[in-house]
């Protein structure tokens, strides 16, 4: 039963969905403060390569190595986000072009590849990686075993992150302030909220989560370093935020949905199930579904009603209010 | 320090600022090189050497610059109207697929060369335009964000390209011969479908590919379209102020579709030129065309050129040089991601430089300035 297509796809959907979830939560934080960061793919890749570097070079026990790797990945992601934040918040540059620039700078042919090459990280499997937390007897429980108990600690931590972000945005003073900054920076400014500081902080937090998302690839899903290991997941994460109407709990649902789509392609190929040009459509499915979801979400009318922050993508200039 | 909007933008700034951003980008890349224990000067000397100086370098640079001119023009055409078509990569692949099919079909049935080549150009444009119209239609009729849809279609196009050669026995794939059984390759284009080039006999010979000429023509057409026609004017107004455009009765949907089609056609033409000028087959090799990321680099080119078509051609040559250096220099002393780092930093500093064009930075305290201002 646990080998049936559905259970395997769902179980690996949760695994594949985890980086999507981290990245989408990060992007959600940034967007809720009004900053659109299209550089998720780049931040993820730099997080992935730096996390992997720590695991390969740090001589410590598995636990310490992995914790340090996640920490460094988060810092690396935040450092990348800082460039974007400086350009779009301080220099008021176009958020779209700056995000693209970040992806080109840090992405598959940029800094992440440079670092991977310069630190000689390719061709070796990770010395430590994340493994399932629960004993194998629990993992063998029917259906729930592989899906819920066969996961590593990053998966469970991501659930905590969803709860934390959700509570933060709806139940805490700073969280409410962020929403004010994203909806109406002028009003927030008049209330005495430091718009610039909030935007910087949340863009950086978004970068840190993207860095962790990247490290999920190199430390858990495929514990090795390959150029462009994330394969466009960062872009799907951006679409996911729209799909989730800027709500953390819906990010969870969406991330596992897209994760399952990604898991479907290798599973169908491994089981020799052929439905037309299988390789083509299963590989393209996550991207095509993203397009479809975007169409459905945008055509169902006013995006604002669905939760898009009003000031998303608009630089705040106090003098030009 | 205060930042205030410029009321007038001096013309010289639009040249000086991009030049300075280029210098700054190399300075910042130099810091990256230094931080990782490389000598920036020796790296840059190698880049300049491989890009422009050594024997045959200019010819190689033209090979990288030609597709970049097309994808740069494609990005400039769309970005000017604030349509962020970042699907140039996929549109280029589609253009390469349709142009290769046309070349194989018409060339194989013995058509005259000029006719075959013209048909390939048309097919490449059509393929790219059709692929770009998907996000265009979604944007025009469903208000779907074209950034994400055009980008997602890049991945789909890449899978399609790979599928045609690697996972199927399609019309494009070479199925006969010993080599084809070892590694999947595309069919070679017949000689009548190979585009001619003009050779200049200096420095070991520089071949001017037909595509480079087409790119210059395309830049001229684009310039004329945007600065001398009603269409271009309306597109600019739509970009700057969609509400004003709608109030003036401009047809938003049509314009979105037209601009996306033009943008896609330019990228598709780049794909056709890949087939006809350089690769002479449909190249799906993961280390071939797909490794060059011409579509994404085109955005760097367009931004540094500040979306001016003529500047795009010039900048494409410059950025093409860097790309070419990246291809030839790969090795121990030239980390593989350096080209992307430099290109990303160029884009960052072009963006930062934009601030200096639009705003002026004033130093000094506000109170002092107010005292110096003439009384109203």
XYZ file of C-alpha atoms in Angstrom:
697
model
C 0.000 0.000 0.000
C 2.828 2.356 0.888
C 4.305 1.727 -2.537
C 1.187 2.802 -4.386
C 1.655 5.738 -6.728
C -0.553 8.059 -4.694
C 1.223 7.516 -1.371
C 4.689 7.785 -2.899
C 3.777 10.949 -4.796
C 2.244 12.522 -1.703
C 5.182 11.559 0.497
C 7.745 12.932 -1.921
C 5.405 15.821 -2.594
C 5.837 16.853 1.036
C 9.618 16.504 0.672
C 9.765 18.434 -2.626
C 7.257 20.948 -1.324
C 9.381 21.903 1.682
C 11.848 24.196 -0.137
C 8.888 25.715 -1.941
C 7.231 26.349 1.402
C 10.267 28.031 2.961
C 10.862 30.170 -0.106
C 7.201 31.102 -0.425
C 6.955 32.062 3.263
C 10.011 34.278 2.835
C 8.640 35.894 -0.297
C 5.320 36.356 1.474
C 7.001 38.283 4.291
C 8.782 40.548 1.817
C 5.681 41.094 -0.280
C 3.517 41.797 2.741
C 5.875 44.693 3.485
C 5.481 45.881 -0.112
C 8.715 44.584 -1.615
C 8.490 42.223 -4.568
C 11.663 40.155 -4.788
C 11.995 38.177 -7.997
C 15.469 37.047 -6.963
C 14.239 34.034 -4.973
C 15.911 31.565 -7.321
C 19.252 33.332 -6.905
C 18.997 33.619 -3.122
C 18.061 29.944 -2.899
C 21.049 28.879 -4.962
C 23.507 30.911 -2.905
C 21.953 29.501 0.286
C 22.203 26.022 -1.196
C 25.868 26.328 -2.111
C 26.929 27.985 1.149
C 25.031 25.474 3.291
C 26.634 22.642 1.384
C 30.060 24.229 1.789
C 29.686 24.327 5.578
C 28.685 20.668 5.719
C 31.662 19.661 3.583
C 34.290 21.737 5.367
C 33.223 21.997 8.998
C 34.570 19.215 11.145
C 31.886 18.680 13.731
C 29.179 16.230 14.646
C 26.272 15.770 12.269
C 23.901 17.868 14.347
C 26.232 20.840 14.717
C 27.293 20.720 11.065
C 23.740 20.724 9.823
C 22.637 23.472 12.215
C 25.611 25.609 11.185
C 24.898 24.909 7.526
C 21.292 26.064 7.869
C 22.472 29.163 9.719
C 25.045 30.042 7.075
C 22.540 29.382 4.290
C 20.113 31.796 5.941
C 22.816 34.456 6.295
C 23.889 33.993 2.685
C 20.293 34.320 1.482
C 19.814 37.433 3.594
C 23.048 38.937 2.242
C 21.727 38.515 -1.295
C 18.407 40.060 -0.285
C 20.306 43.020 1.170
C 21.541 43.976 -2.309
C 17.987 43.947 -3.595
C 16.723 45.833 -0.553
C 19.347 48.558 -0.954
C 18.539 49.014 -4.641
C 14.772 49.068 -4.374
C 14.218 50.644 -0.954
C 17.059 53.129 -0.709
C 17.728 53.767 -4.400
C 14.091 53.260 -5.497
C 15.082 51.123 -8.452
C 12.566 49.018 -10.354
C 11.774 46.022 -8.156
C 11.177 43.814 -11.165
C 14.472 44.495 -12.909
C 16.414 44.409 -9.640
C 14.952 40.999 -8.779
C 15.904 39.726 -12.216
C 19.369 41.142 -11.729
C 19.633 39.277 -8.442
C 18.724 36.020 -10.150
C 21.287 36.593 -12.888
C 23.937 37.708 -10.380
C 23.433 34.896 -7.887
C 21.750 32.240 -10.001
C 22.732 29.157 -11.938
C 25.373 30.903 -14.070
C 26.378 33.474 -11.478
C 27.681 33.630 -7.945
C 26.337 30.233 -6.846
C 28.108 28.531 -9.733
C 31.224 30.647 -9.090
C 31.315 29.619 -5.433
C 30.577 25.973 -6.175
C 33.405 25.974 -8.693
C 35.848 27.971 -6.597
C 35.239 25.980 -3.424
C 35.396 22.672 -5.353
C 32.031 21.460 -4.168
C 30.811 19.494 -7.173
C 31.275 15.741 -7.550
C 31.166 14.889 -3.826
C 28.075 13.763 -1.933
C 27.242 15.655 1.256
C 29.138 14.441 4.332
C 26.080 14.968 6.474
C 22.475 15.222 5.435
C 19.035 15.336 6.982
C 17.374 11.978 7.571
C 13.870 10.978 8.683
C 13.337 11.712 12.362
C 11.005 8.923 13.357
C 11.940 5.223 13.718
C 11.325 3.078 10.668
C 8.528 1.170 12.391
C 6.508 4.374 12.391
C 7.491 5.165 8.816
C 5.971 1.865 7.770
C 2.531 2.651 9.098
C 0.059 2.519 6.266
C -0.420 5.774 4.336
C 0.357 8.197 7.185
C 3.746 6.547 7.810
C 5.634 7.676 4.716
C 3.718 10.917 4.309
C 3.762 12.257 7.871
C 6.478 10.315 9.713
C 8.975 9.626 6.960
C 10.175 13.226 6.808
C 13.245 15.033 8.094
C 13.420 17.779 10.681
C 13.353 20.545 8.049
C 9.846 19.464 7.087
C 8.574 19.674 10.655
C 10.381 22.962 11.205
C 8.638 24.364 8.134
C 5.282 23.605 9.759
C 6.399 25.568 12.805
C 7.395 28.397 10.451
C 3.918 28.472 8.908
C 2.359 28.778 12.354
C 4.909 31.372 13.424
C 4.465 33.550 10.325
C 0.715 33.231 10.524
C 0.593 34.248 14.194
C 3.153 36.986 13.605
C 1.102 38.599 10.854
C -2.243 38.345 12.588
C -1.547 38.536 16.311
C 1.499 40.685 16.979
C 2.066 44.414 16.856
C 5.059 44.269 14.458
C 3.073 41.892 12.239
C 0.188 44.317 12.002
C 2.663 47.091 11.310
C 4.130 45.133 8.378
C 0.708 44.781 6.875
C 0.153 48.507 7.272
C 3.472 49.187 5.549
C 2.493 46.916 2.664
C -1.003 48.304 2.307
C -0.435 51.984 2.848
C 3.104 53.106 3.618
C 2.040 56.737 3.876
C -0.488 55.955 6.597
C 2.012 53.710 8.359
C 4.586 56.475 8.208
C 2.109 58.916 9.714
C 1.503 56.429 12.522
C 5.191 56.589 13.313
C 6.165 53.250 11.796
C 9.600 53.275 10.179
C 8.660 52.132 6.671
C 12.248 51.762 5.495
C 13.308 49.679 8.492
C 10.301 47.376 8.190
C 10.874 46.852 4.500
C 14.562 46.135 4.985
C 13.884 43.721 7.846
C 11.274 41.716 5.983
C 13.160 41.601 2.721
C 16.157 40.248 4.636
C 13.985 37.739 6.514
C 12.605 36.651 3.153
C 16.138 36.178 1.865
C 17.078 34.129 4.921
C 14.129 31.796 4.409
C 15.015 31.489 0.712
C 18.549 30.549 1.757
C 17.173 27.818 4.013
C 14.951 26.682 1.136
C 18.032 26.309 -1.038
C 19.879 24.370 1.652
C 16.926 21.979 1.791
C 17.973 20.849 -1.671
C 21.657 20.329 -1.002
C 21.254 18.880 2.493
C 18.077 16.838 2.254
C 16.475 16.255 -1.135
C 19.558 15.626 -3.283
C 22.525 15.909 -0.888
C 25.131 17.146 -3.378
C 26.014 20.306 -5.285
C 25.148 20.760 -8.950
C 24.924 24.122 -10.765
C 21.309 25.268 -10.825
C 20.184 22.510 -8.470
C 16.924 24.306 -7.654
C 15.688 24.108 -11.260
C 13.242 26.997 -11.204
C 11.634 26.253 -7.845
C 12.295 29.832 -6.763
C 10.056 31.103 -9.527
C 7.313 28.653 -8.646
C 7.566 29.927 -5.051
C 6.800 33.454 -6.255
C 3.757 32.174 -8.125
C 2.798 30.201 -5.035
C 2.513 33.376 -2.958
C -0.076 34.684 -5.417
C -1.788 31.289 -5.472
C -1.962 31.378 -1.662
C -3.475 34.885 -1.679
C -0.570 36.067 0.507
C -1.620 33.762 3.383
C 0.882 31.465 5.101
C -1.498 28.562 5.721
C -2.489 28.420 2.059
C 1.219 28.429 1.153
C 1.445 25.057 2.892
C -1.347 23.587 0.781
C 0.040 25.064 -2.428
C 3.611 23.995 -1.693
C 2.606 20.349 -1.280
C 0.416 20.524 -4.355
C 3.316 21.762 -6.481
C 5.679 19.412 -4.667
C 3.480 16.477 -5.635
C 3.445 17.690 -9.246
C 7.228 17.712 -9.231
C 7.310 14.246 -7.689
C 4.947 12.898 -10.323
C 7.377 13.099 -13.243
C 10.124 10.792 -11.883
C 7.534 8.406 -10.413
C 5.644 7.957 -13.673
C 8.917 7.471 -15.521
C 10.175 4.974 -12.936
C 6.960 2.978 -13.143
C 7.082 2.964 -16.928
C 3.658 4.536 -17.208
C 3.337 6.149 -20.609
C 0.605 8.550 -21.540
C 1.581 10.264 -24.770
C 4.857 12.205 -24.616
C 5.269 11.398 -20.909
C 8.713 12.913 -20.363
C 7.601 16.178 -21.909
C 4.341 16.735 -20.112
C 5.301 15.407 -16.700
C 8.411 17.587 -16.601
C 6.495 20.618 -17.836
C 3.512 20.003 -15.585
C 4.605 22.076 -12.559
C 5.336 25.047 -14.819
C 2.134 24.668 -16.842
C 0.097 24.269 -13.675
C 1.698 27.438 -12.323
C 0.557 29.293 -15.431
C -2.925 27.831 -15.101
C -3.152 28.717 -11.423
C -2.003 32.272 -12.133
C -4.690 32.621 -14.793
C -7.402 31.306 -12.486
C -6.305 33.542 -9.639
C -6.009 36.670 -11.770
C -9.178 36.171 -13.781
C -11.317 35.655 -10.725
C -11.339 39.393 -10.448
C -9.960 41.931 -8.064
C -6.639 40.760 -6.772
C -6.852 43.268 -4.005
C -9.844 41.494 -2.529
C -7.779 38.325 -2.510
C -5.090 39.948 -0.426
C -2.468 41.500 -2.668
C -0.748 44.224 -0.643
C -1.793 47.514 -2.233
C 1.676 49.003 -2.187
C 3.385 45.894 -3.596
C 6.145 46.920 -5.967
C 5.745 50.640 -5.314
C 8.726 52.427 -3.782
C 7.857 54.678 -0.889
C 9.144 58.207 -1.237
C 8.123 60.403 1.600
C 8.679 63.596 -0.365
C 6.437 62.481 -3.215
C 3.518 61.383 -1.154
C 22.207 63.496 1.975
C 18.991 64.159 0.168
C 17.617 62.752 -3.062
C 15.344 64.888 -5.181
C 13.731 64.451 -8.558
C 15.382 66.105 -11.535
C 13.122 68.379 -13.477
C 15.242 68.055 -16.604
C 17.449 65.164 -17.575
C 20.620 66.369 -19.266
C 21.380 64.346 -22.394
C 24.989 63.655 -21.516
C 23.866 61.848 -18.399
C 22.205 59.112 -20.453
C 25.607 58.214 -21.897
C 27.851 58.904 -18.931
C 25.768 57.022 -16.380
C 25.673 53.655 -18.226
C 29.403 53.977 -18.903
C 30.059 54.618 -15.223
C 27.829 51.734 -14.204
C 29.867 49.462 -16.439
C 33.055 50.628 -14.738
C 31.472 50.179 -11.327
C 30.294 46.663 -12.229
C 33.849 45.659 -13.112
C 35.113 47.253 -9.924
C 32.602 45.272 -7.857
C 33.358 42.041 -9.740
C 36.993 42.751 -9.002
C 36.145 42.772 -5.310
C 34.456 39.379 -5.690
C 37.568 38.068 -7.449
C 39.854 39.512 -4.782
C 37.732 38.097 -1.974
C 38.037 34.616 -3.442
C 41.773 34.872 -3.937
C 42.012 35.667 -7.640
C 43.899 38.466 -9.309
C 41.262 40.701 -10.930
C 43.712 42.390 -13.283
C 44.932 39.168 -14.774
C 41.341 37.916 -15.090
C 40.259 41.115 -16.840
C 43.280 41.072 -19.119
C 42.306 37.546 -20.126
C 38.717 38.606 -20.737
C 39.689 41.550 -22.938
C 42.184 39.382 -24.755
C 39.743 36.561 -25.408
C 36.912 38.920 -26.246
C 38.448 41.510 -28.529
C 42.207 41.295 -28.986
C 43.487 37.832 -29.768
C 43.373 36.282 -33.231
C 39.825 35.433 -34.275
C 38.431 36.864 -31.036
C 36.220 39.432 -32.755
C 34.628 36.772 -34.918
C 33.849 34.675 -31.862
C 32.482 37.719 -30.061
C 30.147 38.370 -32.991
C 28.835 34.823 -32.597
C 27.825 35.587 -29.005
C 26.755 39.142 -29.753
C 24.304 38.318 -32.548
C 21.806 36.355 -30.431
C 22.240 38.873 -27.605
C 21.326 41.700 -29.968
C 18.105 39.874 -30.833
C 17.156 38.988 -27.265
C 18.226 42.464 -26.129
C 15.960 44.053 -28.745
C 13.194 41.671 -27.711
C 13.521 42.743 -24.083
C 13.824 46.422 -25.001
C 10.700 46.278 -27.186
C 8.596 44.887 -24.372
C 10.181 46.595 -21.351
C 9.663 50.001 -22.955
C 5.965 49.458 -22.599
C 6.567 48.023 -19.118
C 5.586 44.617 -20.380
C 8.117 42.462 -18.625
C 8.547 39.696 -21.137
C 11.312 37.597 -19.635
C 10.445 34.683 -21.846
C 13.080 35.582 -24.446
C 14.864 32.347 -23.685
C 11.860 30.172 -24.535
C 10.881 32.308 -27.502
C 14.385 31.885 -28.897
C 14.096 28.100 -28.561
C 10.722 28.094 -30.303
C 12.123 30.243 -33.112
C 14.989 27.782 -33.462
C 12.538 24.853 -33.598
C 10.240 26.355 -36.235
C 13.098 27.740 -38.337
C 14.891 24.393 -38.261
C 11.729 22.585 -39.382
C 11.308 25.051 -42.234
C 14.949 24.792 -43.262
C 14.899 21.007 -43.185
C 11.641 20.781 -45.108
C 12.182 23.409 -47.787
C 15.931 22.889 -48.090
C 15.452 19.136 -48.282
C 12.963 19.453 -51.116
C 15.462 21.464 -53.139
C 14.215 25.038 -52.750
C 16.450 27.916 -53.834
C 18.665 29.163 -51.019
C 17.377 32.776 -50.742
C 13.825 31.469 -50.649
C 14.644 28.875 -47.963
C 16.466 31.442 -45.844
C 13.639 33.960 -46.124
C 11.184 31.252 -45.105
C 13.352 30.358 -42.117
C 13.418 33.995 -41.003
C 9.639 34.202 -41.238
C 9.200 30.867 -39.464
C 11.570 31.863 -36.653
C 9.692 35.118 -36.107
C 6.366 33.293 -36.169
C 7.519 30.643 -33.688
C 8.849 33.179 -31.220
C 5.834 35.435 -31.622
C 3.412 32.555 -31.075
C 5.194 31.523 -27.873
C 5.214 35.130 -26.635
C 1.541 35.530 -27.450
C 0.622 32.955 -24.818
C 1.617 35.244 -21.918
C 0.453 38.174 -24.073
C -3.072 36.835 -24.429
C -3.191 35.874 -20.764
C -2.091 39.360 -19.808
C -4.451 41.124 -22.212
C -7.580 39.135 -21.443
C -7.103 37.794 -17.914
C -4.683 40.366 -16.488
C -2.320 37.543 -15.594
C 1.147 38.629 -14.544
C 3.262 38.221 -17.701
C 6.545 38.049 -15.784
C 5.802 34.699 -14.219
C 3.906 33.149 -17.133
C 6.554 34.065 -19.710
C 9.220 32.716 -17.372
C 7.408 29.426 -16.720
C 7.105 28.945 -20.478
C 10.918 29.146 -20.728
C 11.136 25.892 -18.816
C 8.413 24.316 -20.930
C 10.199 25.398 -24.123
C 13.461 23.943 -22.837
C 11.759 20.611 -22.113
C 10.157 20.704 -25.555
C 13.507 21.317 -27.227
C 15.126 18.486 -25.281
C 12.177 16.213 -25.970
C 12.350 16.720 -29.729
C 15.941 15.520 -29.924
C 16.437 13.284 -26.884
C 13.127 11.642 -26.027
C 11.401 11.161 -29.341
C 12.051 10.351 -32.961
C 10.829 13.673 -34.197
C 11.276 15.281 -37.595
C 14.242 17.262 -36.233
C 16.224 14.315 -34.945
C 18.940 12.529 -36.891
C 18.051 8.847 -36.741
C 20.412 7.463 -39.389
C 24.134 6.956 -39.165
C 26.502 5.667 -36.510
C 26.858 8.888 -34.509
C 23.107 9.202 -34.083
C 22.985 5.875 -32.253
C 25.709 6.951 -29.812
C 24.342 10.364 -28.886
C 21.056 11.927 -29.990
C 21.607 14.872 -32.339
C 19.498 16.971 -34.665
C 19.499 16.539 -38.430
C 21.994 18.726 -40.257
C 20.422 21.529 -42.227
C 20.817 21.146 -46.011
C 23.339 23.543 -47.542
C 20.643 25.736 -49.064
C 19.339 26.440 -45.542
C 22.735 27.573 -44.234
C 22.896 31.351 -43.951
C 25.711 33.141 -45.786
C 28.181 35.443 -44.043
C 30.553 38.115 -45.284
C 34.192 37.613 -44.381
C 36.496 40.527 -43.670
C 40.131 39.542 -44.107
C 41.755 41.149 -41.093
C 43.194 39.561 -37.969
C 42.656 36.017 -39.118
C 39.313 36.745 -40.714
C 36.137 38.053 -39.166
C 32.906 36.540 -40.400
C 29.942 38.863 -40.345
C 26.982 36.520 -40.039
C 23.737 37.323 -41.840
C 22.062 37.411 -38.425
C 24.226 40.330 -37.311
C 23.033 42.309 -40.321
C 19.444 41.358 -39.589
C 19.890 42.513 -35.994
C 21.002 45.956 -37.169
C 18.021 46.142 -39.518
C 15.734 45.031 -36.694
C 17.162 47.761 -34.451
C 16.454 50.351 -37.159
C 12.892 49.122 -37.578
C 12.325 49.099 -33.829
C 13.727 52.585 -33.467
C 11.472 53.843 -36.263
C 8.476 52.074 -34.768
C 8.955 53.516 -31.313
C 10.034 57.042 -32.094
C 8.375 57.838 -35.407
C 5.001 56.125 -35.439
C 1.715 56.489 -33.653
C 1.965 52.864 -32.580
C 5.202 53.503 -30.726
C 3.893 56.650 -29.113
C 0.815 54.863 -27.844
C 2.906 51.983 -26.537
C 5.054 54.432 -24.577
C 2.032 56.209 -23.131
C 0.565 52.852 -22.132
C 3.802 52.020 -20.394
C 4.114 55.317 -18.574
C 0.507 55.793 -17.620
C -2.017 53.086 -18.436
C -4.859 55.160 -17.053
C -4.065 58.164 -19.220
C -3.840 55.855 -22.232
C -7.210 54.309 -21.551
C -8.724 57.743 -21.010
C -7.358 58.831 -24.386
C -9.075 55.853 -25.971
C -6.008 53.792 -26.807
C -6.602 50.123 -27.338
C -4.719 48.487 -24.506
C -5.318 44.852 -25.373
C -4.298 45.146 -28.988
C -1.169 46.968 -28.027
C -0.196 44.361 -25.448
C -0.679 41.590 -28.005
C 1.238 43.489 -30.694
C 4.163 44.370 -28.453
C 4.445 40.831 -27.084
C 4.337 39.466 -30.634
C 7.055 41.860 -31.779
C 9.180 41.022 -28.764
C 8.714 37.290 -29.284
C 9.389 37.577 -33.010
C 12.723 39.295 -32.338
C 13.765 36.567 -29.904
C 12.537 33.923 -32.350
C 14.612 35.508 -35.102
C 17.578 35.043 -32.791
C 16.691 31.366 -32.650
C 16.465 31.148 -36.442
C 19.883 32.778 -36.686
C 21.238 30.147 -34.281
C 20.134 27.440 -36.725
C 21.080 29.184 -39.951
C 24.185 31.136 -38.975
C 25.947 29.087 -36.360
C 24.730 25.640 -35.408
C 23.302 24.351 -38.720
C 21.054 21.960 -36.807
C 18.494 22.107 -34.013
C 20.813 22.157 -31.020
C 19.261 20.609 -27.891
C 22.550 19.617 -26.272
C 22.396 20.530 -22.570
C 25.861 22.079 -22.947
C 25.005 23.849 -26.204
C 22.411 26.493 -26.836
C 20.675 25.943 -23.495
C 23.900 26.636 -21.633
C 24.229 30.156 -23.064
C 21.129 31.718 -21.471
C 20.910 34.268 -24.302
C 17.345 35.159 -23.336
C 18.197 36.201 -19.789
C 21.408 37.971 -20.792
C 19.354 39.926 -23.329
C 17.653 41.610 -20.382
C 21.047 42.789 -19.095
C 21.841 44.125 -22.557
C 18.516 45.961 -22.833
C 18.766 47.517 -19.381
C 22.319 48.761 -19.883
C 21.251 50.187 -23.254
C 18.381 51.926 -21.477
C 16.048 50.232 -24.010
C 17.450 52.257 -26.920
C 17.581 49.932 -29.984
C 20.888 51.263 -31.357
C 22.502 51.136 -27.957
C 21.259 47.545 -27.645
C 23.326 46.563 -30.690
C 26.441 48.233 -29.271
C 25.966 46.825 -25.784
C 25.255 43.377 -27.224
C 28.701 43.471 -28.798
C 30.281 44.395 -25.481
C 28.363 41.866 -23.387
C 28.840 39.317 -26.179
C 32.561 39.806 -25.697
C 32.275 38.922 -22.021
C 30.096 35.926 -22.844
C 32.578 34.763 -25.468
C 35.428 35.151 -22.993
C 33.460 33.046 -20.532
C 33.071 30.307 -23.135
C 36.724 30.237 -24.192
C 38.352 30.785 -20.819
C 36.546 28.140 -18.762
C 39.206 26.511 -16.676
C 41.056 26.550 -13.387
C 41.928 30.254 -13.475
C 38.501 31.380 -14.639
C 35.669 30.265 -12.299
C 32.621 29.264 -14.303
C 30.120 31.631 -12.734
C 32.204 34.777 -13.237
C 30.332 35.791 -16.388
C 26.994 35.691 -14.566
C 28.463 37.612 -11.636
C 29.716 40.356 -13.960
C 26.437 40.455 -15.894
C 24.377 40.608 -12.699
C 26.543 43.413 -11.343
C 26.227 45.290 -14.646
C 22.455 45.075 -14.310
C 22.584 46.154 -10.653
C 24.742 49.163 -11.380
C 22.716 50.107 -14.461
C 19.712 50.162 -12.145
C 21.489 52.144 -9.474
C 22.717 54.509 -12.167
C 19.144 55.059 -13.278
C 18.646 56.830 -9.965
C 21.290 59.365 -10.937
C 19.540 60.025 -14.233
C 16.154 60.567 -12.647
C 17.157 62.123 -9.358
C 19.888 64.355 -8.095
C 21.706 63.675 -4.896
C 22.348 66.697 -2.724
C 24.718 66.842 0.153
C 24.252 69.219 3.008
C 21.707 70.017 5.614
C 18.189 70.883 4.716
C 18.140 74.065 6.789
C 21.145 75.554 5.041
C 19.609 74.928 1.649
C 16.316 76.424 2.557
C 18.086 79.560 3.638
C 19.845 79.733 0.268
C 16.681 79.274 -1.774
C 15.253 82.503 -3.182
C 12.195 83.687 -1.402
C 9.026 82.649 -3.181
